[in-house]
Amino acid sequence: GNSVTQMEGPVTLSEEAFLTINCTYTATGYPSLFWYVQYPGEGLQLLLKATKADDKGSNKGFEATYRKETTSFHLEKGSVQVSDSAVYFCALSDPRSNYKLTFGKGTLLTVNP
Amino acid sequence: KAGVTQTPRYLIKTRGQQVTLSCSPISGHRSVSWYQQTPGQGLQFLFEYFSETQRNKGNFPGRFSGRQFSNSRSEMNVSTLELGDSALYLCASRREGGILAKNIQYFGAGTRLSVL
């Protein structure tokens, strides 16, 4: 079956530091890949997405590239802000199962001023 | 455009009781999925409804059930509550269609259920 593995953290950074959160996946088909973000007390918000190999998703300074050869979708941001503090989830969506989402365990990011 | 609305936001129940959670999808979205989020197990898929029919089901006991109405609103029910059912229950909706843009899932804020 499908699975997603991401670094669990927690990750603590100073403001303006570089962020990488690793994510790898296992899938038999051709999934789409996502990063969702969850702020305290809230639901999940879609951060970015990629639908096929070599696609780069980007939003709010975050980027991730769909790498089929390494089955990875690592999240990066060049300069984090305190407001980026949240839990980040990597996920894949399989059209063969009606786009059911399979999530990684989540990575808690804390950015200190 | 209103987002996915879940009610209530918080619930406290005791073991053995049953509970019903509600989800109103984004207008025009026909698919509703439910997920359970716990610190130990993370985010797990419960089930998906489309056109009032359960189309996909996760690996949860029969105490967990759901339904969808003709206006696409959905409810999930948990009977005979156990302590381990304490979790954040998230609902997600998507439009449904032939391209990814119509199949992105948008989440509500969730219902936090505490079982005492």
JSON list of C-alpha atoms in Angstrom, two decimals:
[
{"chain": "A", "resi": 1, "resn": "GLY", "atom": "CA", "xyz": [0.00, 0.00, 0.00]},
{"chain": "A", "resi": 2, "resn": "ASN", "atom": "CA", "xyz": [0.88, 3.67, -0.03]},
{"chain": "A", "resi": 3, "resn": "SER", "atom": "CA", "xyz": [2.92, 5.25, 2.75]},
{"chain": "A", "resi": 4, "resn": "VAL", "atom": "CA", "xyz": [4.62, 8.53, 3.61]},
{"chain": "A", "resi": 5, "resn": "THR", "atom": "CA", "xyz": [7.64, 8.97, 5.86]},
{"chain": "A", "resi": 6, "resn": "GLN", "atom": "CA", "xyz": [8.70, 12.38, 7.10]},
{"chain": "A", "resi": 7, "resn": "MET", "atom": "CA", "xyz": [11.16, 13.58, 9.70]},
{"chain": "A", "resi": 8, "resn": "GLU", "atom": "CA", "xyz": [9.20, 13.90, 12.89]},
{"chain": "A", "resi": 9, "resn": "GLY", "atom": "CA", "xyz": [11.15, 16.59, 14.65]},
{"chain": "A", "resi": 10, "resn": "PRO", "atom": "CA", "xyz": [10.51, 18.68, 16.56]},
{"chain": "A", "resi": 11, "resn": "VAL", "atom": "CA", "xyz": [12.48, 21.22, 14.57]},
{"chain": "A", "resi": 12, "resn": "THR", "atom": "CA", "xyz": [13.51, 24.45, 16.29]},
{"chain": "A", "resi": 13, "resn": "LEU", "atom": "CA", "xyz": [15.00, 27.28, 14.26]},
{"chain": "A", "resi": 14, "resn": "SER", "atom": "CA", "xyz": [15.85, 30.93, 14.68]},
{"chain": "A", "resi": 15, "resn": "GLU", "atom": "CA", "xyz": [14.07, 33.49, 12.55]},
{"chain": "A", "resi": 16, "resn": "GLU", "atom": "CA", "xyz": [15.56, 33.84, 9.04]},
{"chain": "A", "resi": 17, "resn": "ALA", "atom": "CA", "xyz": [17.14, 30.36, 9.19]},
{"chain": "A", "resi": 18, "resn": "PHE", "atom": "CA", "xyz": [16.86, 27.88, 6.31]},
{"chain": "A", "resi": 19, "resn": "LEU", "atom": "CA", "xyz": [14.26, 25.14, 6.66]},
{"chain": "A", "resi": 20, "resn": "THR", "atom": "CA", "xyz": [14.23, 21.62, 5.23]},
{"chain": "A", "resi": 21, "resn": "ILE", "atom": "CA", "xyz": [11.71, 18.96, 6.21]},
{"chain": "A", "resi": 22, "resn": "ASN", "atom": "CA", "xyz": [12.35, 15.64, 4.54]},
{"chain": "A", "resi": 23, "resn": "CYS", "atom": "CA", "xyz": [9.55, 13.55, 3.08]},
{"chain": "A", "resi": 24, "resn": "THR", "atom": "CA", "xyz": [9.73, 10.27, 1.16]},
{"chain": "A", "resi": 25, "resn": "TYR", "atom": "CA", "xyz": [6.88, 8.16, -0.13]},
{"chain": "A", "resi": 26, "resn": "THR", "atom": "CA", "xyz": [6.01, 4.68, -1.31]},
{"chain": "A", "resi": 27, "resn": "ALA", "atom": "CA", "xyz": [3.30, 4.29, -3.93]},
{"chain": "A", "resi": 28, "resn": "THR", "atom": "CA", "xyz": [2.57, 1.81, -6.66]},
{"chain": "A", "resi": 29, "resn": "GLY", "atom": "CA", "xyz": [0.80, 4.26, -8.95]},
{"chain": "A", "resi": 30, "resn": "TYR", "atom": "CA", "xyz": [1.27, 7.91, -9.86]},
{"chain": "A", "resi": 31, "resn": "PRO", "atom": "CA", "xyz": [0.22, 9.90, -6.84]},
{"chain": "A", "resi": 32, "resn": "SER", "atom": "CA", "xyz": [-0.03, 13.62, -6.36]},
{"chain": "A", "resi": 33, "resn": "LEU", "atom": "CA", "xyz": [1.97, 15.02, -3.46]},
{"chain": "A", "resi": 34, "resn": "PHE", "atom": "CA", "xyz": [1.04, 17.69, -0.95]},
{"chain": "A", "resi": 35, "resn": "TRP", "atom": "CA", "xyz": [2.23, 19.63, 2.03]},
{"chain": "A", "resi": 36, "resn": "TYR", "atom": "CA", "xyz": [-0.43, 20.66, 4.51]},
{"chain": "A", "resi": 37, "resn": "VAL", "atom": "CA", "xyz": [0.12, 22.93, 7.51]},
{"chain": "A", "resi": 38, "resn": "GLN", "atom": "CA", "xyz": [-1.73, 22.92, 10.82]},
{"chain": "A", "resi": 39, "resn": "TYR", "atom": "CA", "xyz": [-1.60, 25.93, 13.11]},
{"chain": "A", "resi": 40, "resn": "PRO", "atom": "CA", "xyz": [-2.47, 25.49, 16.79]},
{"chain": "A", "resi": 41, "resn": "GLY", "atom": "CA", "xyz": [-6.15, 24.78, 17.32]},
{"chain": "A", "resi": 42, "resn": "GLU", "atom": "CA", "xyz": [-6.94, 24.70, 13.62]},
{"chain": "A", "resi": 43, "resn": "GLY", "atom": "CA", "xyz": [-7.55, 22.21, 10.84]},
{"chain": "A", "resi": 44, "resn": "LEU", "atom": "CA", "xyz": [-5.25, 21.49, 7.92]},
{"chain": "A", "resi": 45, "resn": "GLN", "atom": "CA", "xyz": [-4.48, 24.09, 5.29]},
{"chain": "A", "resi": 46, "resn": "LEU", "atom": "CA", "xyz": [-3.08, 23.17, 1.89]},
{"chain": "A", "resi": 47, "resn": "LEU", "atom": "CA", "xyz": [0.37, 24.71, 1.59]},
{"chain": "A", "resi": 48, "resn": "LEU", "atom": "CA", "xyz": [1.51, 23.44, -1.81]},
{"chain": "A", "resi": 49, "resn": "LYS", "atom": "CA", "xyz": [1.09, 20.58, -4.24]},
{"chain": "A", "resi": 50, "resn": "ALA", "atom": "CA", "xyz": [2.72, 18.78, -7.16]},
{"chain": "A", "resi": 51, "resn": "THR", "atom": "CA", "xyz": [1.02, 16.42, -9.57]},
{"chain": "A", "resi": 52, "resn": "LYS", "atom": "CA", "xyz": [3.83, 14.73, -11.51]},
{"chain": "A", "resi": 53, "resn": "ALA", "atom": "CA", "xyz": [7.54, 14.09, -11.54]},
{"chain": "A", "resi": 54, "resn": "ASP", "atom": "CA", "xyz": [9.76, 17.20, -11.55]},
{"chain": "A", "resi": 55, "resn": "ASP", "atom": "CA", "xyz": [6.82, 19.48, -10.73]},
{"chain": "A", "resi": 56, "resn": "LYS", "atom": "CA", "xyz": [7.72, 22.16, -8.20]},
{"chain": "A", "resi": 57, "resn": "GLY", "atom": "CA", "xyz": [5.04, 23.35, -5.82]},
{"chain": "A", "resi": 58, "resn": "SER", "atom": "CA", "xyz": [5.48, 26.73, -4.16]},
{"chain": "A", "resi": 59, "resn": "ASN", "atom": "CA", "xyz": [3.55, 29.04, -1.86]},
{"chain": "A", "resi": 60, "resn": "LYS", "atom": "CA", "xyz": [4.39, 31.72, 0.72]},
{"chain": "A", "resi": 61, "resn": "GLY", "atom": "CA", "xyz": [8.13, 31.18, 0.19]},
{"chain": "A", "resi": 62, "resn": "PHE", "atom": "CA", "xyz": [7.90, 27.41, 0.67]},
{"chain": "A", "resi": 63, "resn": "GLU", "atom": "CA", "xyz": [8.93, 25.05, -2.12]},
{"chain": "A", "resi": 64, "resn": "ALA", "atom": "CA", "xyz": [8.97, 21.31, -2.76]},
{"chain": "A", "resi": 65, "resn": "THR", "atom": "CA", "xyz": [9.92, 19.34, -5.87]},
{"chain": "A", "resi": 66, "resn": "TYR", "atom": "CA", "xyz": [8.39, 15.99, -6.82]},
{"chain": "A", "resi": 67, "resn": "ARG", "atom": "CA", "xyz": [11.38, 13.66, -7.31]},
{"chain": "A", "resi": 68, "resn": "LYS", "atom": "CA", "xyz": [10.29, 10.32, -8.71]},
{"chain": "A", "resi": 69, "resn": "GLU", "atom": "CA", "xyz": [13.81, 8.89, -8.84]},
{"chain": "A", "resi": 70, "resn": "THR", "atom": "CA", "xyz": [14.28, 9.37, -5.10]},
{"chain": "A", "resi": 71, "resn": "THR", "atom": "CA", "xyz": [10.55, 9.16, -4.23]},
{"chain": "A", "resi": 72, "resn": "SER", "atom": "CA", "xyz": [10.90, 12.38, -2.28]},
{"chain": "A", "resi": 73, "resn": "PHE", "atom": "CA", "xyz": [9.07, 15.67, -1.78]},
{"chain": "A", "resi": 74, "resn": "HIS", "atom": "CA", "xyz": [11.19, 17.67, 0.66]},
{"chain": "A", "resi": 75, "resn": "LEU", "atom": "CA", "xyz": [9.84, 20.99, 1.94]},
{"chain": "A", "resi": 76, "resn": "GLU", "atom": "CA", "xyz": [12.18, 23.99, 1.96]},
{"chain": "A", "resi": 77, "resn": "LYS", "atom": "CA", "xyz": [12.05, 27.66, 2.85]},
{"chain": "A", "resi": 78, "resn": "GLY", "atom": "CA", "xyz": [14.97, 30.04, 2.62]},
{"chain": "A", "resi": 79, "resn": "SER", "atom": "CA", "xyz": [14.12, 32.28, 5.57]},
{"chain": "A", "resi": 80, "resn": "VAL", "atom": "CA", "xyz": [11.57, 31.21, 8.17]},
{"chain": "A", "resi": 81, "resn": "GLN", "atom": "CA", "xyz": [9.49, 33.57, 10.28]},
{"chain": "A", "resi": 82, "resn": "VAL", "atom": "CA", "xyz": [7.98, 33.19, 13.74]},
{"chain": "A", "resi": 83, "resn": "SER", "atom": "CA", "xyz": [4.57, 32.98, 12.04]},
{"chain": "A", "resi": 84, "resn": "ASP", "atom": "CA", "xyz": [5.68, 29.77, 10.27]},
{"chain": "A", "resi": 85, "resn": "SER", "atom": "CA", "xyz": [5.57, 27.91, 13.59]},
{"chain": "A", "resi": 86, "resn": "ALA", "atom": "CA", "xyz": [3.13, 25.04, 13.01]},
{"chain": "A", "resi": 87, "resn": "VAL", "atom": "CA", "xyz": [2.92, 21.32, 12.28]},
{"chain": "A", "resi": 88, "resn": "TYR", "atom": "CA", "xyz": [3.68, 20.35, 8.69]},
{"chain": "A", "resi": 89, "resn": "PHE", "atom": "CA", "xyz": [2.27, 17.20, 7.06]},
{"chain": "A", "resi": 90, "resn": "CYS", "atom": "CA", "xyz": [3.46, 15.57, 3.88]},
{"chain": "A", "resi": 91, "resn": "ALA", "atom": "CA", "xyz": [0.74, 13.62, 2.07]},
{"chain": "A", "resi": 92, "resn": "LEU", "atom": "CA", "xyz": [0.03, 11.72, -1.10]},
{"chain": "A", "resi": 93, "resn": "SER", "atom": "CA", "xyz": [-3.23, 11.36, -2.97]},
{"chain": "A", "resi": 94, "resn": "ASP", "atom": "CA", "xyz": [-3.95, 8.30, -5.05]},
{"chain": "A", "resi": 95, "resn": "PRO", "atom": "CA", "xyz": [-6.56, 8.65, -7.81]},
{"chain": "A", "resi": 96, "resn": "ARG", "atom": "CA", "xyz": [-7.04, 4.89, -7.77]},
{"chain": "A", "resi": 97, "resn": "SER", "atom": "CA", "xyz": [-8.53, 5.17, -4.27]},
{"chain": "A", "resi": 98, "resn": "ASN", "atom": "CA", "xyz": [-10.66, 8.23, -5.01]},
{"chain": "A", "resi": 99, "resn": "TYR", "atom": "CA", "xyz": [-7.92, 10.62, -3.96]},
{"chain": "A", "resi": 100, "resn": "LYS", "atom": "CA", "xyz": [-7.78, 9.35, -0.40]},
{"chain": "A", "resi": 101, "resn": "LEU", "atom": "CA", "xyz": [-4.95, 11.14, 1.42]},
{"chain": "A", "resi": 102, "resn": "THR", "atom": "CA", "xyz": [-2.15, 9.20, 3.11]},
{"chain": "A", "resi": 103, "resn": "PHE", "atom": "CA", "xyz": [-0.25, 11.36, 5.59]},
{"chain": "A", "resi": 104, "resn": "GLY", "atom": "CA", "xyz": [3.14, 11.37, 7.21]},
{"chain": "A", "resi": 105, "resn": "LYS", "atom": "CA", "xyz": [3.30, 11.70, 11.01]},
{"chain": "A", "resi": 106, "resn": "GLY", "atom": "CA", "xyz": [3.82, 15.45, 10.91]},
{"chain": "A", "resi": 107, "resn": "THR", "atom": "CA", "xyz": [6.74, 17.69, 11.86]},
{"chain": "A", "resi": 108, "resn": "LEU", "atom": "CA", "xyz": [6.42, 20.34, 14.54]},
{"chain": "A", "resi": 109, "resn": "LEU", "atom": "CA", "xyz": [8.32, 23.49, 13.60]},
{"chain": "A", "resi": 110, "resn": "THR", "atom": "CA", "xyz": [9.05, 26.17, 16.17]},
{"chain": "A", "resi": 111, "resn": "VAL", "atom": "CA", "xyz": [10.67, 29.40, 15.03]},
{"chain": "A", "resi": 112, "resn": "ASN", "atom": "CA", "xyz": [12.16, 31.61, 17.71]},
{"chain": "A", "resi": 113, "resn": "PRO", "atom": "CA", "xyz": [12.66, 35.38, 17.29]},
{"chain": "B", "resi": 1, "resn": "LYS", "atom": "CA", "xyz": [-17.01, 31.39, -0.42]},
{"chain": "B", "resi": 2, "resn": "ALA", "atom": "CA", "xyz": [-17.47, 29.65, 2.91]},
{"chain": "B", "resi": 3, "resn": "GLY", "atom": "CA", "xyz": [-15.04, 26.88, 3.79]},
{"chain": "B", "resi": 4, "resn": "VAL", "atom": "CA", "xyz": [-15.72, 23.51, 5.31]},
{"chain": "B", "resi": 5, "resn": "THR", "atom": "CA", "xyz": [-17.73, 23.91, 8.49]},
{"chain": "B", "resi": 6, "resn": "GLN", "atom": "CA", "xyz": [-17.64, 21.38, 11.31]},
{"chain": "B", "resi": 7, "resn": "THR", "atom": "CA", "xyz": [-19.87, 21.41, 14.36]},
{"chain": "B", "resi": 8, "resn": "PRO", "atom": "CA", "xyz": [-19.51, 21.30, 17.23]},
{"chain": "B", "resi": 9, "resn": "ARG", "atom": "CA", "xyz": [-15.90, 22.39, 17.73]},
{"chain": "B", "resi": 10, "resn": "TYR", "atom": "CA", "xyz": [-15.58, 20.65, 21.08]},
{"chain": "B", "resi": 11, "resn": "LEU", "atom": "CA", "xyz": [-17.37, 17.73, 22.70]},
{"chain": "B", "resi": 12, "resn": "ILE", "atom": "CA", "xyz": [-16.99, 15.97, 26.00]},
{"chain": "B", "resi": 13, "resn": "LYS", "atom": "CA", "xyz": [-18.59, 12.55, 26.40]},
{"chain": "B", "resi": 14, "resn": "THR", "atom": "CA", "xyz": [-18.30, 9.61, 28.74]},
{"chain": "B", "resi": 15, "resn": "ARG", "atom": "CA", "xyz": [-17.45, 6.03, 27.90]},
{"chain": "B", "resi": 16, "resn": "GLY", "atom": "CA", "xyz": [-20.35, 4.08, 26.46]},
{"chain": "B", "resi": 17, "resn": "GLN", "atom": "CA", "xyz": [-22.16, 7.09, 25.07]},
{"chain": "B", "resi": 18, "resn": "GLN", "atom": "CA", "xyz": [-22.58, 7.82, 21.39]},
{"chain": "B", "resi": 19, "resn": "VAL", "atom": "CA", "xyz": [-21.78, 10.99, 19.49]},
{"chain": "B", "resi": 20, "resn": "THR", "atom": "CA", "xyz": [-22.68, 12.59, 16.16]},
{"chain": "B", "resi": 21, "resn": "LEU", "atom": "CA", "xyz": [-20.43, 15.07, 14.40]},
{"chain": "B", "resi": 22, "resn": "SER", "atom": "CA", "xyz": [-21.50, 17.27, 11.50]},
{"chain": "B", "resi": 23, "resn": "CYS", "atom": "CA", "xyz": [-19.72, 18.56, 8.42]},
{"chain": "B", "resi": 24, "resn": "SER", "atom": "CA", "xyz": [-20.92, 21.03, 5.81]},
{"chain": "B", "resi": 25, "resn": "PRO", "atom": "CA", "xyz": [-18.70, 20.97, 2.71]},
{"chain": "B", "resi": 26, "resn": "ILE", "atom": "CA", "xyz": [-17.72, 23.88, 0.51]},
{"chain": "B", "resi": 27, "resn": "SER", "atom": "CA", "xyz": [-20.59, 24.80, -1.79]},
{"chain": "B", "resi": 28, "resn": "GLY", "atom": "CA", "xyz": [-20.43, 22.69, -4.94]},
{"chain": "B", "resi": 29, "resn": "HIS", "atom": "CA", "xyz": [-18.23, 20.01, -3.39]},
{"chain": "B", "resi": 30, "resn": "ARG", "atom": "CA", "xyz": [-19.76, 16.57, -3.59]},
{"chain": "B", "resi": 31, "resn": "SER", "atom": "CA", "xyz": [-17.22, 14.38, -1.84]},
{"chain": "B", "resi": 32, "resn": "VAL", "atom": "CA", "xyz": [-16.76, 14.41, 1.93]},
{"chain": "B", "resi": 33, "resn": "SER", "atom": "CA", "xyz": [-14.04, 12.49, 3.75]},
{"chain": "B", "resi": 34, "resn": "TRP", "atom": "CA", "xyz": [-13.44, 12.04, 7.46]},
{"chain": "B", "resi": 35, "resn": "TYR", "atom": "CA", "xyz": [-10.09, 11.65, 9.21]},
{"chain": "B", "resi": 36, "resn": "GLN", "atom": "CA", "xyz": [-9.14, 10.95, 12.80]},
{"chain": "B", "resi": 37, "resn": "GLN", "atom": "CA", "xyz": [-6.09, 12.71, 14.26]},
{"chain": "B", "resi": 38, "resn": "THR", "atom": "CA", "xyz": [-4.43, 11.45, 17.44]},
{"chain": "B", "resi": 39, "resn": "PRO", "atom": "CA", "xyz": [-0.94, 12.07, 18.85]},
{"chain": "B", "resi": 40, "resn": "GLY", "atom": "CA", "xyz": [-0.07, 8.38, 18.65]},
{"chain": "B", "resi": 41, "resn": "GLN", "atom": "CA", "xyz": [-1.50, 7.35, 15.28]},
{"chain": "B", "resi": 42, "resn": "GLY", "atom": "CA", "xyz": [-1.41, 10.65, 13.43]},
{"chain": "B", "resi": 43, "resn": "LEU", "atom": "CA", "xyz": [-3.95, 11.27, 10.70]},
{"chain": "B", "resi": 44, "resn": "GLN", "atom": "CA", "xyz": [-5.97, 8.24, 9.68]},
{"chain": "B", "resi": 45, "resn": "PHE", "atom": "CA", "xyz": [-8.65, 7.96, 7.01]},
{"chain": "B", "resi": 46, "resn": "LEU", "atom": "CA", "xyz": [-12.08, 6.94, 8.28]},
{"chain": "B", "resi": 47, "resn": "PHE", "atom": "CA", "xyz": [-14.37, 7.01, 5.23]},
{"chain": "B", "resi": 48, "resn": "GLU", "atom": "CA", "xyz": [-15.48, 8.94, 2.20]},
{"chain": "B", "resi": 49, "resn": "TYR", "atom": "CA", "xyz": [-18.98, 9.73, 0.97]},
{"chain": "B", "resi": 50, "resn": "PHE", "atom": "CA", "xyz": [-20.09, 10.75, -2.48]},
{"chain": "B", "resi": 51, "resn": "SER", "atom": "CA", "xyz": [-23.67, 11.13, -3.67]},
{"chain": "B", "resi": 52, "resn": "GLU", "atom": "CA", "xyz": [-24.97, 9.81, -0.34]},
{"chain": "B", "resi": 53, "resn": "THR", "atom": "CA", "xyz": [-22.97, 6.58, -0.72]},
{"chain": "B", "resi": 54, "resn": "GLN", "atom": "CA", "xyz": [-19.94, 5.41, 1.19]},
{"chain": "B", "resi": 55, "resn": "ARG", "atom": "CA", "xyz": [-17.29, 4.99, -1.45]},
{"chain": "B", "resi": 56, "resn": "ASN", "atom": "CA", "xyz": [-14.18, 4.25, 0.56]},
{"chain": "B", "resi": 57, "resn": "LYS", "atom": "CA", "xyz": [-13.57, 3.03, 4.09]},
{"chain": "B", "resi": 58, "resn": "GLY", "atom": "CA", "xyz": [-10.54, 2.96, 6.35]},
{"chain": "B", "resi": 59, "resn": "ASN", "atom": "CA", "xyz": [-9.60, 0.41, 8.93]},
{"chain": "B", "resi": 60, "resn": "PHE", "atom": "CA", "xyz": [-11.87, 1.35, 11.81]},
{"chain": "B", "resi": 61, "resn": "PRO", "atom": "CA", "xyz": [-14.38, -0.76, 13.76]},
{"chain": "B", "resi": 62, "resn": "GLY", "atom": "CA", "xyz": [-18.06, -0.76, 12.93]},
{"chain": "B", "resi": 63, "resn": "ARG", "atom": "CA", "xyz": [-18.74, 1.62, 15.84]},
{"chain": "B", "resi": 64, "resn": "PHE", "atom": "CA", "xyz": [-17.67, 4.35, 13.45]},
{"chain": "B", "resi": 65, "resn": "SER", "atom": "CA", "xyz": [-20.28, 5.13, 10.82]},
{"chain": "B", "resi": 66, "resn": "GLY", "atom": "CA", "xyz": [-21.35, 7.98, 8.67]},
{"chain": "B", "resi": 67, "resn": "ARG", "atom": "CA", "xyz": [-23.84, 9.21, 6.17]},
{"chain": "B", "resi": 68, "resn": "GLN", "atom": "CA", "xyz": [-24.26, 11.92, 3.60]},
{"chain": "B", "resi": 69, "resn": "PHE", "atom": "CA", "xyz": [-27.37, 13.87, 2.77]},
{"chain": "B", "resi": 70, "resn": "SER", "atom": "CA", "xyz": [-28.65, 15.04, -0.60]},
{"chain": "B", "resi": 71, "resn": "ASN", "atom": "CA", "xyz": [-27.16, 18.51, -0.01]},
{"chain": "B", "resi": 72, "resn": "SER", "atom": "CA", "xyz": [-23.72, 16.85, 0.49]},
{"chain": "B", "resi": 73, "resn": "ARG", "atom": "CA", "xyz": [-23.64, 17.58, 4.22]},
{"chain": "B", "resi": 74, "resn": "SER", "atom": "CA", "xyz": [-22.26, 14.67, 6.15]},
{"chain": "B", "resi": 75, "resn": "GLU", "atom": "CA", "xyz": [-22.45, 13.29, 9.65]},
{"chain": "B", "resi": 76, "resn": "MET", "atom": "CA", "xyz": [-20.30, 10.73, 11.39]},
{"chain": "B", "resi": 77, "resn": "ASN", "atom": "CA", "xyz": [-21.41, 8.74, 14.38]},
{"chain": "B", "resi": 78, "resn": "VAL", "atom": "CA", "xyz": [-19.40, 6.90, 16.98]},
{"chain": "B", "resi": 79, "resn": "SER", "atom": "CA", "xyz": [-21.31, 4.50, 19.19]},
{"chain": "B", "resi": 80, "resn": "THR", "atom": "CA", "xyz": [-20.25, 2.98, 22.51]},
{"chain": "B", "resi": 81, "resn": "LEU", "atom": "CA", "xyz": [-17.44, 5.46, 22.98]},
{"chain": "B", "resi": 82, "resn": "GLU", "atom": "CA", "xyz": [-14.08, 4.29, 24.30]},
{"chain": "B", "resi": 83, "resn": "LEU", "atom": "CA", "xyz": [-11.31, 6.34, 25.88]},
{"chain": "B", "resi": 84, "resn": "GLY", "atom": "CA", "xyz": [-9.19, 5.76, 22.80]},
{"chain": "B", "resi": 85, "resn": "ASP", "atom": "CA", "xyz": [-11.73, 7.55, 20.62]},
{"chain": "B", "resi": 86, "resn": "SER", "atom": "CA", "xyz": [-10.55, 10.87, 22.06]},
{"chain": "B", "resi": 87, "resn": "ALA", "atom": "CA", "xyz": [-9.20, 12.69, 19.03]},
{"chain": "B", "resi": 88, "resn": "LEU", "atom": "CA", "xyz": [-9.57, 15.56, 16.63]},
{"chain": "B", "resi": 89, "resn": "TYR", "atom": "CA", "xyz": [-11.98, 14.54, 13.87]},
{"chain": "B", "resi": 90, "resn": "LEU", "atom": "CA", "xyz": [-11.39, 16.34, 10.61]},
{"chain": "B", "resi": 91, "resn": "CYS", "atom": "CA", "xyz": [-13.71, 16.57, 7.66]},
{"chain": "B", "resi": 92, "resn": "ALA", "atom": "CA", "xyz": [-12.48, 17.35, 4.16]},
{"chain": "B", "resi": 93, "resn": "SER", "atom": "CA", "xyz": [-14.41, 18.11, 1.00]},
{"chain": "B", "resi": 94, "resn": "ARG", "atom": "CA", "xyz": [-13.52, 18.13, -2.69]},
{"chain": "B", "resi": 95, "resn": "ARG", "atom": "CA", "xyz": [-15.38, 19.00, -5.81]},
{"chain": "B", "resi": 96, "resn": "GLU", "atom": "CA", "xyz": [-14.71, 15.78, -7.72]},
{"chain": "B", "resi": 97, "resn": "GLY", "atom": "CA", "xyz": [-13.76, 15.79, -11.37]},
{"chain": "B", "resi": 98, "resn": "GLY", "atom": "CA", "xyz": [-11.26, 14.66, -13.96]},
{"chain": "B", "resi": 99, "resn": "ILE", "atom": "CA", "xyz": [-8.36, 16.91, -13.05]},
{"chain": "B", "resi": 100, "resn": "LEU", "atom": "CA", "xyz": [-6.35, 17.34, -9.87]},
{"chain": "B", "resi": 101, "resn": "ALA", "atom": "CA", "xyz": [-7.65, 20.86, -9.25]},
{"chain": "B", "resi": 102, "resn": "LYS", "atom": "CA", "xyz": [-11.08, 19.41, -8.68]},
{"chain": "B", "resi": 103, "resn": "ASN", "atom": "CA", "xyz": [-9.75, 16.72, -6.39]},
{"chain": "B", "resi": 104, "resn": "ILE", "atom": "CA", "xyz": [-7.80, 18.72, -3.83]},
{"chain": "B", "resi": 105, "resn": "GLN", "atom": "CA", "xyz": [-9.19, 18.15, -0.36]},
{"chain": "B", "resi": 106, "resn": "TYR", "atom": "CA", "xyz": [-10.01, 21.15, 1.80]},
{"chain": "B", "resi": 107, "resn": "PHE", "atom": "CA", "xyz": [-10.28, 20.66, 5.53]},
{"chain": "B", "resi": 108, "resn": "GLY", "atom": "CA", "xyz": [-12.48, 22.04, 8.25]},
{"chain": "B", "resi": 109, "resn": "ALA", "atom": "CA", "xyz": [-11.22, 23.16, 11.66]},
{"chain": "B", "resi": 110, "resn": "GLY", "atom": "CA", "xyz": [-12.23, 19.85, 13.20]},
{"chain": "B", "resi": 111, "resn": "THR", "atom": "CA", "xyz": [-14.23, 18.63, 16.17]},
{"chain": "B", "resi": 112, "resn": "ARG", "atom": "CA", "xyz": [-12.21, 17.82, 19.25]},
{"chain": "B", "resi": 113, "resn": "LEU", "atom": "CA", "xyz": [-13.80, 14.90, 21.07]},
{"chain": "B", "resi": 114, "resn": "SER", "atom": "CA", "xyz": [-12.80, 14.06, 24.62]},
{"chain": "B", "resi": 115, "resn": "VAL", "atom": "CA", "xyz": [-14.03, 10.80, 26.10]},
{"chain": "B", "resi": 116, "resn": "LEU", "atom": "CA", "xyz": [-13.90, 10.60, 29.90]}
]
